[in-house]
mmCIF file of C-alpha atoms in Angstrom:
data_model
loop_
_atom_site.group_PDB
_atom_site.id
_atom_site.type_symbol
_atom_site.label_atom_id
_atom_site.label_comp_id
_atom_site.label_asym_id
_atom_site.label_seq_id
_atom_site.Cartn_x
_atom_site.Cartn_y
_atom_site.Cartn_z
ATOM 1 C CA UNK A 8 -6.880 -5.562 27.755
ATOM 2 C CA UNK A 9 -6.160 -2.526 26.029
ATOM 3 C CA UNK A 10 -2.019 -3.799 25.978
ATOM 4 C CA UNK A 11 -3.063 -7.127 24.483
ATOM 5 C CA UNK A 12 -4.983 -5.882 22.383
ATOM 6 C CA UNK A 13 -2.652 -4.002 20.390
ATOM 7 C CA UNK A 14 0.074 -6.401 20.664
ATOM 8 C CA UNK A 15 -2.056 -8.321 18.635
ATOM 9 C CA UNK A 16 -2.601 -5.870 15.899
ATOM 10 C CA UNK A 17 0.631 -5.319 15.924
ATOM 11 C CA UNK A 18 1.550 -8.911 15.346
ATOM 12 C CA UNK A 19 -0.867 -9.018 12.775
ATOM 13 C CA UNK A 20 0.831 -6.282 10.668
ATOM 14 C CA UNK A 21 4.367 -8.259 11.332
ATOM 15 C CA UNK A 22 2.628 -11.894 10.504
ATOM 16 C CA UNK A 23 1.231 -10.017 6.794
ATOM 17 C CA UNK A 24 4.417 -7.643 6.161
ATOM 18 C CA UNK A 25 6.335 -11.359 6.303
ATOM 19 C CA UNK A 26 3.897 -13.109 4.104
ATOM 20 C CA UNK A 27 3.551 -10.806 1.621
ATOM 21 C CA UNK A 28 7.568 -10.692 1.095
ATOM 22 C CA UNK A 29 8.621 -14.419 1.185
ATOM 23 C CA UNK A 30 4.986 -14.798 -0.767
ATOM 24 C CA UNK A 31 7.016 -12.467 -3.458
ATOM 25 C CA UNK A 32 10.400 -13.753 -3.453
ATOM 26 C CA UNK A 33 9.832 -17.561 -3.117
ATOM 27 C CA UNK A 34 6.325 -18.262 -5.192
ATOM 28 C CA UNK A 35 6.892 -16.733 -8.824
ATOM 29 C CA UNK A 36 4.713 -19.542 -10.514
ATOM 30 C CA UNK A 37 1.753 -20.462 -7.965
ATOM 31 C CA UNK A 38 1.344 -24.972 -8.713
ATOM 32 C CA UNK A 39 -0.963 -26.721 -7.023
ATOM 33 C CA UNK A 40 0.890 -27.172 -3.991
ATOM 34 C CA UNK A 41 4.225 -26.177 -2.441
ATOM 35 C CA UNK A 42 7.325 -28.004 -3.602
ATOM 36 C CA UNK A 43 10.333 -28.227 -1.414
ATOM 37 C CA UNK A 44 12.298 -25.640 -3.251
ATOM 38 C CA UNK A 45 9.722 -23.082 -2.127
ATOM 39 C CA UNK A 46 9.446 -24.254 1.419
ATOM 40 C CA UNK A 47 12.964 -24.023 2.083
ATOM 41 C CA UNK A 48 12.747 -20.569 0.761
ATOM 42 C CA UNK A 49 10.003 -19.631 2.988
ATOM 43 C CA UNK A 50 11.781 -20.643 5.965
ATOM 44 C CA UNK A 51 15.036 -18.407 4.862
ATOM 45 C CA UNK A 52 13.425 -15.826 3.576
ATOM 46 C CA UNK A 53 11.247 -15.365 7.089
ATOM 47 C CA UNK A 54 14.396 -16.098 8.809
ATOM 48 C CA UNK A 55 16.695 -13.532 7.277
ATOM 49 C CA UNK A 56 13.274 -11.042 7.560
ATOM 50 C CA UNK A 57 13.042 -11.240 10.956
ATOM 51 C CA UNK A 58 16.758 -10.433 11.508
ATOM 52 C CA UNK A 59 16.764 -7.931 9.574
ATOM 53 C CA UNK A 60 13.624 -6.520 11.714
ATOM 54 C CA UNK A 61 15.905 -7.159 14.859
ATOM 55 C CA UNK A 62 19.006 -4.996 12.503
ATOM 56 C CA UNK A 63 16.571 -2.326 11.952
ATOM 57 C CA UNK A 64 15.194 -2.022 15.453
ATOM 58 C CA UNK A 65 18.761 -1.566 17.265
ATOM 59 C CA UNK A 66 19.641 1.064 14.466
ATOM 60 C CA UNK A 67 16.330 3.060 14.413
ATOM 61 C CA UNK A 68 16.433 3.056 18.275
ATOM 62 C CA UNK A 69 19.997 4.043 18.133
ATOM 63 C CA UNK A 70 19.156 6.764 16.500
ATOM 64 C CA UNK A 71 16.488 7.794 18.100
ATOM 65 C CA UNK A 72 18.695 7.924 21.008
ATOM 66 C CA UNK A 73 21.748 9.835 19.498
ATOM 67 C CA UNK A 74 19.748 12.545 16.981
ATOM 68 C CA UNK B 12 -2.574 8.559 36.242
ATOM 69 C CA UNK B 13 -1.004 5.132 36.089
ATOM 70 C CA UNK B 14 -2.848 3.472 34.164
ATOM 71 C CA UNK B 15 -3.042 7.298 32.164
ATOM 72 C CA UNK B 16 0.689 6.504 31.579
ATOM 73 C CA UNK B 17 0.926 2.677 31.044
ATOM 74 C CA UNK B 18 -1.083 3.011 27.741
ATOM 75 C CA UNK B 19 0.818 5.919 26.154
ATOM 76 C CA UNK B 20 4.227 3.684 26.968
ATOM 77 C CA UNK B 21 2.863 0.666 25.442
ATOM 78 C CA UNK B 22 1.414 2.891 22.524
ATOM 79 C CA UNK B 23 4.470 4.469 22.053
ATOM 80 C CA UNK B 24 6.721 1.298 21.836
ATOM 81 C CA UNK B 25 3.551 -0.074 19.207
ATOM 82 C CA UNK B 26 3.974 3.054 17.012
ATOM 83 C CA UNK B 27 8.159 2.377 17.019
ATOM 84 C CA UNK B 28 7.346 -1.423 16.255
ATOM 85 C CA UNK B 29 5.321 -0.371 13.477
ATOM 86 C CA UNK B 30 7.867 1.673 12.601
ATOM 87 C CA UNK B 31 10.282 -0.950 12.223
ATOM 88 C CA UNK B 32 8.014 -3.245 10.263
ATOM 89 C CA UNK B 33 7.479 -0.582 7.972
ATOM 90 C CA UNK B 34 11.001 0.006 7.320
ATOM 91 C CA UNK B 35 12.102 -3.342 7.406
ATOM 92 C CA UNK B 36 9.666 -3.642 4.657
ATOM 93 C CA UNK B 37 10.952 -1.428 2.767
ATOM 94 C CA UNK B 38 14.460 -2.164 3.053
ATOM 95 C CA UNK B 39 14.019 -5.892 2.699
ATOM 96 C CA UNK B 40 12.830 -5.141 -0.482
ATOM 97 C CA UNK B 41 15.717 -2.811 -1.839
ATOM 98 C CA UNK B 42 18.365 -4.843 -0.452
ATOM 99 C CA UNK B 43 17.924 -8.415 -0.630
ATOM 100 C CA UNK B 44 17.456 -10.281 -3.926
ATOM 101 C CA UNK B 45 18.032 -13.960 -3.473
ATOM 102 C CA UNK B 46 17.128 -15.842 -1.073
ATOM 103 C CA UNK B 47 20.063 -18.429 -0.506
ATOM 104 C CA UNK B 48 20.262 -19.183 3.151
ATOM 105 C CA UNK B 49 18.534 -17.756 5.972
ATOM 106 C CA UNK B 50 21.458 -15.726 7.271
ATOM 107 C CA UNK B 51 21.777 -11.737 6.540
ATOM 108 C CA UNK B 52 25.257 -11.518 4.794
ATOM 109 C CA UNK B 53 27.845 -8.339 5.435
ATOM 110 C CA UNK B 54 26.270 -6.994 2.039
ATOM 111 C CA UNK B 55 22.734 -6.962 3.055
ATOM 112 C CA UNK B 56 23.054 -5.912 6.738
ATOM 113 C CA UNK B 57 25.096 -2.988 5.307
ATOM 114 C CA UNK B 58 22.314 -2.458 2.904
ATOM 115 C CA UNK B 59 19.821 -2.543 5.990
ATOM 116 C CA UNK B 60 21.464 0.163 7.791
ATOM 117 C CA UNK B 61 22.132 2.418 5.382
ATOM 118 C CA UNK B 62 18.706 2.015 3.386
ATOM 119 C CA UNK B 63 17.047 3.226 7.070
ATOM 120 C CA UNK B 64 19.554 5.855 7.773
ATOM 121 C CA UNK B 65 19.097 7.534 4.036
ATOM 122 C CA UNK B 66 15.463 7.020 4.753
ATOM 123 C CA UNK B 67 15.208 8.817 8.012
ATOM 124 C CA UNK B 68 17.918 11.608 6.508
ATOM 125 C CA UNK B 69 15.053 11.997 3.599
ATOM 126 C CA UNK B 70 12.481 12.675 5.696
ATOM 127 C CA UNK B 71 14.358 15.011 7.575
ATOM 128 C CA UNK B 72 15.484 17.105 4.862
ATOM 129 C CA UNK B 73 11.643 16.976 3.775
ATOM 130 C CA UNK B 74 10.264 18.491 7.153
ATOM 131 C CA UNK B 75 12.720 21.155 7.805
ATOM 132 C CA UNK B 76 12.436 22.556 3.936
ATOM 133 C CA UNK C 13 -8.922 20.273 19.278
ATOM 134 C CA UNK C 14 -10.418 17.807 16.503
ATOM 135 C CA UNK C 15 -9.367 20.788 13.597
ATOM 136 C CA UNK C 16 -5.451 20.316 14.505
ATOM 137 C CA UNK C 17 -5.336 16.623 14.974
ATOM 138 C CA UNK C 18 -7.195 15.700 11.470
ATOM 139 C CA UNK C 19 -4.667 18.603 10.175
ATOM 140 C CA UNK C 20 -1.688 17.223 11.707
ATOM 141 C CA UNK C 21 -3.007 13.515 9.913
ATOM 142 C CA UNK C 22 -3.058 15.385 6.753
ATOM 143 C CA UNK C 23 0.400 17.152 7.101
ATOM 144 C CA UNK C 24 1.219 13.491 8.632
ATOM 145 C CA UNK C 25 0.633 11.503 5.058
ATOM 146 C CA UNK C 26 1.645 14.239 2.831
ATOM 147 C CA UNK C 27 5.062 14.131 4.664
ATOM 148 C CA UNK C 28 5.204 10.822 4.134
ATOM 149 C CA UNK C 29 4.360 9.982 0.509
ATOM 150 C CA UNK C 30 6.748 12.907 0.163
ATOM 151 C CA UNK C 31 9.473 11.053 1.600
ATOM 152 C CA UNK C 32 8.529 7.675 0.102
ATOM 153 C CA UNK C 33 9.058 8.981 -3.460
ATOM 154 C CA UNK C 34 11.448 10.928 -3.622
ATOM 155 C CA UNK C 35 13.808 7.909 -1.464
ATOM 156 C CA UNK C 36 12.619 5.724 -4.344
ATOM 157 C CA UNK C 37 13.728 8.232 -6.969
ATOM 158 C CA UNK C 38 17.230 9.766 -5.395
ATOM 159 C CA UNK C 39 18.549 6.695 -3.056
ATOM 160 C CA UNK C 40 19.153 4.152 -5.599
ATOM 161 C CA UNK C 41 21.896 2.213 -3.882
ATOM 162 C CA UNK C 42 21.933 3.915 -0.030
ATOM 163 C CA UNK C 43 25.173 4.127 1.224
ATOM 164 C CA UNK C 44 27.010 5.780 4.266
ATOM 165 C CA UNK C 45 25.757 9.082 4.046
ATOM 166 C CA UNK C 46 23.511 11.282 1.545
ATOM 167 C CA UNK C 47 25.779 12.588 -1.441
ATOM 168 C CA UNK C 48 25.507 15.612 -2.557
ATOM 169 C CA UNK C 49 23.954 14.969 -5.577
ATOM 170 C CA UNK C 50 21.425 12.710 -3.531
ATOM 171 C CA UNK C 51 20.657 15.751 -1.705
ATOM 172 C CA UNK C 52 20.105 18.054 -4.951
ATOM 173 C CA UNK C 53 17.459 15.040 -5.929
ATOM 174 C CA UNK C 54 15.420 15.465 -2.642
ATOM 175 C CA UNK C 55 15.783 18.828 -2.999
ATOM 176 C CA UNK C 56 14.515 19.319 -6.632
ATOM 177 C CA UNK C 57 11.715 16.012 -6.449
ATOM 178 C CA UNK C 58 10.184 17.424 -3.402
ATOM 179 C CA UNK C 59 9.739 20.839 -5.434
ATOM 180 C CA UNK C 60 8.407 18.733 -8.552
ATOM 181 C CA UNK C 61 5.795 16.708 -5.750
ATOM 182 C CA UNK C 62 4.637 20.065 -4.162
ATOM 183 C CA UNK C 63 3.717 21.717 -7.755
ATOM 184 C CA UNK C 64 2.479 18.258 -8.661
ATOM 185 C CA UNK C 65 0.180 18.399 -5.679
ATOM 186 C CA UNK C 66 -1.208 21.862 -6.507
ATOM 187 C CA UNK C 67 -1.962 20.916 -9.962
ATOM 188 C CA UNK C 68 -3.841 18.502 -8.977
ATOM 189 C CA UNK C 69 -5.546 19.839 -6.344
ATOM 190 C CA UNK C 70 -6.574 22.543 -8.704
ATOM 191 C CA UNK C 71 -7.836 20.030 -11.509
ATOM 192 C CA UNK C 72 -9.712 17.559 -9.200
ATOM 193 C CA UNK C 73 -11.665 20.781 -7.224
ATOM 194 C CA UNK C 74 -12.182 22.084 -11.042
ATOM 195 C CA UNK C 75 -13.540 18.771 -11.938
ATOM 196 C CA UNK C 76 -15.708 18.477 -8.405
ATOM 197 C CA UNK C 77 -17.665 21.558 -9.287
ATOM 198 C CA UNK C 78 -17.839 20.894 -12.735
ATOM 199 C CA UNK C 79 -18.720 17.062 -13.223
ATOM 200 C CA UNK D 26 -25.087 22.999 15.420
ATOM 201 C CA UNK D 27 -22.151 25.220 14.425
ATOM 202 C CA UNK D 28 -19.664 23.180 15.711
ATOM 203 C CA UNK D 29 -20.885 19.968 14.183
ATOM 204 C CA UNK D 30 -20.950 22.372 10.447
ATOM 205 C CA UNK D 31 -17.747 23.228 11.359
ATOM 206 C CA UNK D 32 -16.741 19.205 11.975
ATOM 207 C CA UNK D 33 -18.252 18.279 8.636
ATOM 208 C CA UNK D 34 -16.503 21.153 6.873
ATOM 209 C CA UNK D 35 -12.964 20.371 7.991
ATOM 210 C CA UNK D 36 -13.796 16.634 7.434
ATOM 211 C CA UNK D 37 -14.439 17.169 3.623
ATOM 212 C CA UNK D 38 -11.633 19.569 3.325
ATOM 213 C CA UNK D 39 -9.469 16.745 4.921
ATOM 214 C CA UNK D 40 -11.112 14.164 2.488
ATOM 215 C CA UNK D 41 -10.355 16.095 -0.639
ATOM 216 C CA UNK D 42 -6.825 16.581 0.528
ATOM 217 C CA UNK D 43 -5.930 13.298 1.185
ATOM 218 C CA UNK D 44 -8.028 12.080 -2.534
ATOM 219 C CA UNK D 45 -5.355 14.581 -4.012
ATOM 220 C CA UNK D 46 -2.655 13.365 -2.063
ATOM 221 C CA UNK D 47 -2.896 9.891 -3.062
ATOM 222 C CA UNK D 48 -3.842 10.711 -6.762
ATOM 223 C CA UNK D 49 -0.170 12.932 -6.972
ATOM 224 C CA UNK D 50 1.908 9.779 -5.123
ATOM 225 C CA UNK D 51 -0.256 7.800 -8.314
ATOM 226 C CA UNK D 52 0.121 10.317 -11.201
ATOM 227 C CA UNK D 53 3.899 10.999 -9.749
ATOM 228 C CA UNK D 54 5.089 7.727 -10.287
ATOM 229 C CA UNK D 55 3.667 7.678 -13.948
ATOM 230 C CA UNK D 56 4.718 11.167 -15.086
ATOM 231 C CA UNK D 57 8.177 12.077 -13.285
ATOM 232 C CA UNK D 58 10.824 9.514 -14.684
ATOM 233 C CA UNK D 59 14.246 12.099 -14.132
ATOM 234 C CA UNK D 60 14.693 14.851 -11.249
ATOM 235 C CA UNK D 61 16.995 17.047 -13.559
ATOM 236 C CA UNK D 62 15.199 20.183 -11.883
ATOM 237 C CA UNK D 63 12.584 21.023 -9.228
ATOM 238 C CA UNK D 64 9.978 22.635 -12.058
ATOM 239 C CA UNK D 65 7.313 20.470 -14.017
ATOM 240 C CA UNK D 66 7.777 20.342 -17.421
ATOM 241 C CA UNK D 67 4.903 20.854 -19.980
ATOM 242 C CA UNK D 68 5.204 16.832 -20.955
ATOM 243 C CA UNK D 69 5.084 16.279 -16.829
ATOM 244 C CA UNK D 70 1.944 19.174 -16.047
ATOM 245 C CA UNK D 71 -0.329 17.500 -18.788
ATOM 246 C CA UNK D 72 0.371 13.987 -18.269
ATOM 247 C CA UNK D 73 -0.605 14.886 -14.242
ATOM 248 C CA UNK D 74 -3.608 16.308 -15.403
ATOM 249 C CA UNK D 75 -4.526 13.815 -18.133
ATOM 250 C CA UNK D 76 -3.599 11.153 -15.627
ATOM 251 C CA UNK D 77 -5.733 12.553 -13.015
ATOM 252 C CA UNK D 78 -8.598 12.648 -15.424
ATOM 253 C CA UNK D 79 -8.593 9.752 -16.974
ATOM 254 C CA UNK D 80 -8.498 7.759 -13.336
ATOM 255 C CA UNK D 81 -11.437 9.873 -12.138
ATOM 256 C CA UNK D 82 -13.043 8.862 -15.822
ATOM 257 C CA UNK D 83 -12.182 5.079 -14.980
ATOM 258 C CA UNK D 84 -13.421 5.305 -11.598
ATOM 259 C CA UNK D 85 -17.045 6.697 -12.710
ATOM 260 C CA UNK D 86 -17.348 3.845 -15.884
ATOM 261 C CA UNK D 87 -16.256 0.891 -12.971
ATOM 262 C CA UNK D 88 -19.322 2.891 -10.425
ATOM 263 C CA UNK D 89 -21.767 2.939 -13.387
ATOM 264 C CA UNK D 90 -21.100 -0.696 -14.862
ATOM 265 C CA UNK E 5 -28.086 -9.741 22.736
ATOM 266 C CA UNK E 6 -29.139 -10.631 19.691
ATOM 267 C CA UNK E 7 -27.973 -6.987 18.588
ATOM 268 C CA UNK E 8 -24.689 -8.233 19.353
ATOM 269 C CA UNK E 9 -24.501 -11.190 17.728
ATOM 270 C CA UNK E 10 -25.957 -9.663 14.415
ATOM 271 C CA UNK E 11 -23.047 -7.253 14.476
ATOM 272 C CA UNK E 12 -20.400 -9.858 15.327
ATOM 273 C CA UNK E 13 -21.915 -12.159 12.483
ATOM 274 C CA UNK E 14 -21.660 -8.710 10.043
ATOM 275 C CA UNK E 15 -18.483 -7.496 11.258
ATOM 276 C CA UNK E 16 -16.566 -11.854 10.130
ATOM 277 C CA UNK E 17 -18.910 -11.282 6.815
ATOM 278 C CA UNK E 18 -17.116 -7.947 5.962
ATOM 279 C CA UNK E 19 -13.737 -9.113 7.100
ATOM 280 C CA UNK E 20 -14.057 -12.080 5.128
ATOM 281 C CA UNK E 21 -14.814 -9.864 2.218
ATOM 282 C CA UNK E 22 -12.234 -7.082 2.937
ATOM 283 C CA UNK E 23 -9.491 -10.234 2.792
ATOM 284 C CA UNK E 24 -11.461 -11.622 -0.258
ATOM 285 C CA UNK E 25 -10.584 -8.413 -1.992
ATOM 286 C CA UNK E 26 -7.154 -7.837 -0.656
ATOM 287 C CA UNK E 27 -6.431 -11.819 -1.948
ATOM 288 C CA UNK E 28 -7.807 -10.750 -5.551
ATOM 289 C CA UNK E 29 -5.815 -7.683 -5.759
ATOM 290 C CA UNK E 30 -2.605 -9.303 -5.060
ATOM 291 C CA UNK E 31 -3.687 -12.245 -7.482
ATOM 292 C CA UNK E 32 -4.458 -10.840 -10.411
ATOM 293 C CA UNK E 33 -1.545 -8.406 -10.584
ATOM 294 C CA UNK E 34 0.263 -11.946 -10.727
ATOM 295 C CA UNK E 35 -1.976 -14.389 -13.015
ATOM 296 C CA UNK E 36 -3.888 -11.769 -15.487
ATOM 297 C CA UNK E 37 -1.446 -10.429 -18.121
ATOM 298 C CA UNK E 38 -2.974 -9.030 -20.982
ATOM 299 C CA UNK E 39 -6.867 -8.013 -20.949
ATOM 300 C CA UNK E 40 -7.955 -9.231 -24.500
ATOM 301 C CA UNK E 41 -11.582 -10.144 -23.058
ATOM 302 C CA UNK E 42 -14.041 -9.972 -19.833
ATOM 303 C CA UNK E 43 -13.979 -14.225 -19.558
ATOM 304 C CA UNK E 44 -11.255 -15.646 -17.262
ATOM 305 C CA UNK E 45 -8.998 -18.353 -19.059
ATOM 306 C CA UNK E 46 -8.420 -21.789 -17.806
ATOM 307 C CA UNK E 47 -5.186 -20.733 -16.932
ATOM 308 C CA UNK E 48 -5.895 -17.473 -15.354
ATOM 309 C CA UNK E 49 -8.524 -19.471 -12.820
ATOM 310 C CA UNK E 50 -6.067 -22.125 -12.125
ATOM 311 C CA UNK E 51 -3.544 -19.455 -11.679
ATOM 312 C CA UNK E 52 -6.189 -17.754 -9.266
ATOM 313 C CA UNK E 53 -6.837 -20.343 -7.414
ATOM 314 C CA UNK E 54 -3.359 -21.577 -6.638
ATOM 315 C CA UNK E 55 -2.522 -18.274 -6.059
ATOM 316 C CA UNK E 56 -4.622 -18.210 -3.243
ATOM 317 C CA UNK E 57 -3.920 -21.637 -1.795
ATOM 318 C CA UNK E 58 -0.448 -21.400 -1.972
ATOM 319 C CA UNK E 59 -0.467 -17.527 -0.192
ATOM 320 C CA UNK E 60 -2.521 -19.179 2.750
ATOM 321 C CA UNK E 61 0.048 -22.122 2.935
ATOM 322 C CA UNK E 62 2.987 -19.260 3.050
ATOM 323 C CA UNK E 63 0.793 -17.622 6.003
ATOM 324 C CA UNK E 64 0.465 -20.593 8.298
ATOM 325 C CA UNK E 65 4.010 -21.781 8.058
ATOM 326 C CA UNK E 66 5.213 -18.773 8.758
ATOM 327 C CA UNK E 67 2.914 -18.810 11.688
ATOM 328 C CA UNK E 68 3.742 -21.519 12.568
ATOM 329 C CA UNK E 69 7.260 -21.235 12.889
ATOM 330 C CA UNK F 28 -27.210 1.851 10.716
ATOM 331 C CA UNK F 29 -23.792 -0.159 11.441
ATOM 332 C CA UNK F 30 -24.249 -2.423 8.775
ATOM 333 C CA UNK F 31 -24.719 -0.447 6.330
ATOM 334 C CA UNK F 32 -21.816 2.159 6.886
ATOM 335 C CA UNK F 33 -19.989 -1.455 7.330
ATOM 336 C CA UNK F 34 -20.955 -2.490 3.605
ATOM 337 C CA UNK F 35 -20.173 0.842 2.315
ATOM 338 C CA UNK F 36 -16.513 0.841 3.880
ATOM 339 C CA UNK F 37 -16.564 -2.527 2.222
ATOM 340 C CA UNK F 38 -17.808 -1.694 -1.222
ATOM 341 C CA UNK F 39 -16.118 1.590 -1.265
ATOM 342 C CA UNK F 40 -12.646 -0.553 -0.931
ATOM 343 C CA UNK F 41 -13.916 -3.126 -3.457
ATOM 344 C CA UNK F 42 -14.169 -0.008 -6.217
ATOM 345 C CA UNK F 43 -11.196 1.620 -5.048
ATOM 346 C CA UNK F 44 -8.986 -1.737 -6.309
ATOM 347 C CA UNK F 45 -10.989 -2.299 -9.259
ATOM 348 C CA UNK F 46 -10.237 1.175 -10.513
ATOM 349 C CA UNK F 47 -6.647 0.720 -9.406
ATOM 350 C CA UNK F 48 -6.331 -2.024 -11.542
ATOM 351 C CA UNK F 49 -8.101 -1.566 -14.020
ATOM 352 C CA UNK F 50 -6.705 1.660 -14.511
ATOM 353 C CA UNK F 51 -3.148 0.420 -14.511
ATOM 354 C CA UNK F 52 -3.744 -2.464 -17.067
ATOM 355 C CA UNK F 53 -5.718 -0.234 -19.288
ATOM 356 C CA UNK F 54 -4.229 3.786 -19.218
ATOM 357 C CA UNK F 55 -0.652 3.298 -19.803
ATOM 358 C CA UNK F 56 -0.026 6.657 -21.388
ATOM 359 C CA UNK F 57 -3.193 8.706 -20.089
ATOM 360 C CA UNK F 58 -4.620 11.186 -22.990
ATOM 361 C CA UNK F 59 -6.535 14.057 -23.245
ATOM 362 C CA UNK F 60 -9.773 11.387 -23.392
ATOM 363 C CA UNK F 61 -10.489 7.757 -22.516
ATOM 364 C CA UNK F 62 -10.061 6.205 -25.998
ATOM 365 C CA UNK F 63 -12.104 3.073 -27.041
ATOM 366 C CA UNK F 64 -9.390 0.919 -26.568
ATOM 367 C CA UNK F 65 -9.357 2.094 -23.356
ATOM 368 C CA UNK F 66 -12.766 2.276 -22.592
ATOM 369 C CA UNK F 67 -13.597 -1.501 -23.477
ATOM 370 C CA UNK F 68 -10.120 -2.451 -21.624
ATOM 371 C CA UNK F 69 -11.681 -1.566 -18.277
ATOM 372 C CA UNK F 70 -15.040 -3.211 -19.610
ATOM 373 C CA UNK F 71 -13.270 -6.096 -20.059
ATOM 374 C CA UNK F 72 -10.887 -5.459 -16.929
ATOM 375 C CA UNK F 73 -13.604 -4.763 -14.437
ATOM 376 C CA UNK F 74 -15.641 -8.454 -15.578
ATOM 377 C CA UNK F 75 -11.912 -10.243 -15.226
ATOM 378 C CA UNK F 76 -11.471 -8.453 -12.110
ATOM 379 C CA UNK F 77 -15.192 -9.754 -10.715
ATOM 380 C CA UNK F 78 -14.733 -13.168 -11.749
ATOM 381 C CA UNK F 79 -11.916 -13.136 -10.067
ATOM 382 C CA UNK F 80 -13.118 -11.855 -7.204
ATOM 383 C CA UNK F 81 -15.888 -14.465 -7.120
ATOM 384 C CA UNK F 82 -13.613 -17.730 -7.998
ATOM 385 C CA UNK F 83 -11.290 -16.334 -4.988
ATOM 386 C CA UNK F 84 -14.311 -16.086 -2.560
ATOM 387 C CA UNK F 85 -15.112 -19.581 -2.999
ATOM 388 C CA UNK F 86 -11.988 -20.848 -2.794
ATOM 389 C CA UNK F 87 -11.345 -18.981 0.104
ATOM 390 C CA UNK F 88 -14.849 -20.145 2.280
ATOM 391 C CA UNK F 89 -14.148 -23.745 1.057
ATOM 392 C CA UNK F 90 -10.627 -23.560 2.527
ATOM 393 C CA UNK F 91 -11.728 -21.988 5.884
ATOM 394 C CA UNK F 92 -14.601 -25.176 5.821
ATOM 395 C CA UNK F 93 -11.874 -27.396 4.992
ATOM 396 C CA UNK F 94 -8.414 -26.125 6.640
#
């Protein structure tokens, strides 16, 4: 359907706005596999993304709201 | 009609989603530098907020000029 | 009609790389509201982009008709 | 006929426009370091214009390899 | 039919390609410093390459959280 | 046809981040004319760049083979 389908894109754009950032601040030195250190990372760095994406959302609707 | 109106809601709340991901792009960026725990702290949600109001104020100030 | 909505694209991106650069030059630490010298920087770098942008309109139609 | 000239026409103009859009957010960030004033300076005109140039100059040499 | 599945087949070639280039564009802003000649070092492929691997690896953990 | 305007989206994308890169490696203070220096920078630039792009193509299909 036309709704799923642009959940999906939507999701998409979430899934690469979130790998591109924790990519950035977790990876500096690519090795030939993740080590811990960088897989904790990813997991806070996603985590504090997505509530800050939740922070954002309330505020921009809030204002949207009260102009 | 209904169906008319169902897809300009749901395309509405996409473009405000995208929205948000765009700014929360943006705003991740300027206001968080390491990545200690996975908690926002007072500094950084602070940050947040006033990174997208400033934003939005910008781009008003841009349009009406 | 198909005139307006590519226009209203157009006006759509200018407005925005507008926005996106001069934020990036005049909000260097955002806080609670824009200062006034924040909003002397908008101001004046959305004056600089606009001549910028008919400079090099100018140049790049120049250099279309004259390869 | 006319109308489809007329489509092509405004979708060239709207091509060019957004080429010179995205080559001023480029040449921008390379050229404008202070906003002391809202004028370009002579430094900030020719660097836009040399910076234009040059990019169209690599584009062609990276076409032509 | 078989219309259809030459497009389909087309269409995964070119997005294959389109994230081939997006992958290279983000990689070599991060593994090639200095352009001193048109040969890739052994440490700018390695670089490359684990570049890549370890941007997928970032992707599917964070979808898979 | 469709796959041709499908390979010229595609190649069209593949110059436009070549020259962006290239470009930025090689023109940090852009002159009056592209100066030999320059010009065998984005010679130079623009083979890296392919390589590149070919070393990350393979990786990339042997990973989707192999996930």
């Amino acid at each position: 359907s036309i709704a799923t389908e642009m959940a999906t894109a939507y999701a998409t754009s979430l899934v690469n706005s979130l790998t591109e950032n924790c990519f950035d601040k977790c990876i500096l030195q690519p090795s030939s596999s993740l080590t811990s250190v960088e897989e904790n990372c990813i997991n806070d760095c996603a985590s504090k993304f997505m509530r800050s994406w939740n922070l954002i959302s309330k505020s921009y609707i809030a204002r949207i709201n009260n102009p | 009609q209904e169906v008319a109106a169902f897809i300009q809601q749901e395309s509405s709340k996409m473009k405000i989603q995208s929205s948000v991901t765009s700014f929360t792009d943006k705003c991740f960026k300027k206001c968080v530098s390491a990545i200690d725990n996975g908690n926002l702290s007072n500094y950084e949600a602070n940050c947040m907020n006033d990174c997208l109001n400033r934003f939005l104020d910008t781009n008003i100030k841009i349009v009406e000029m």
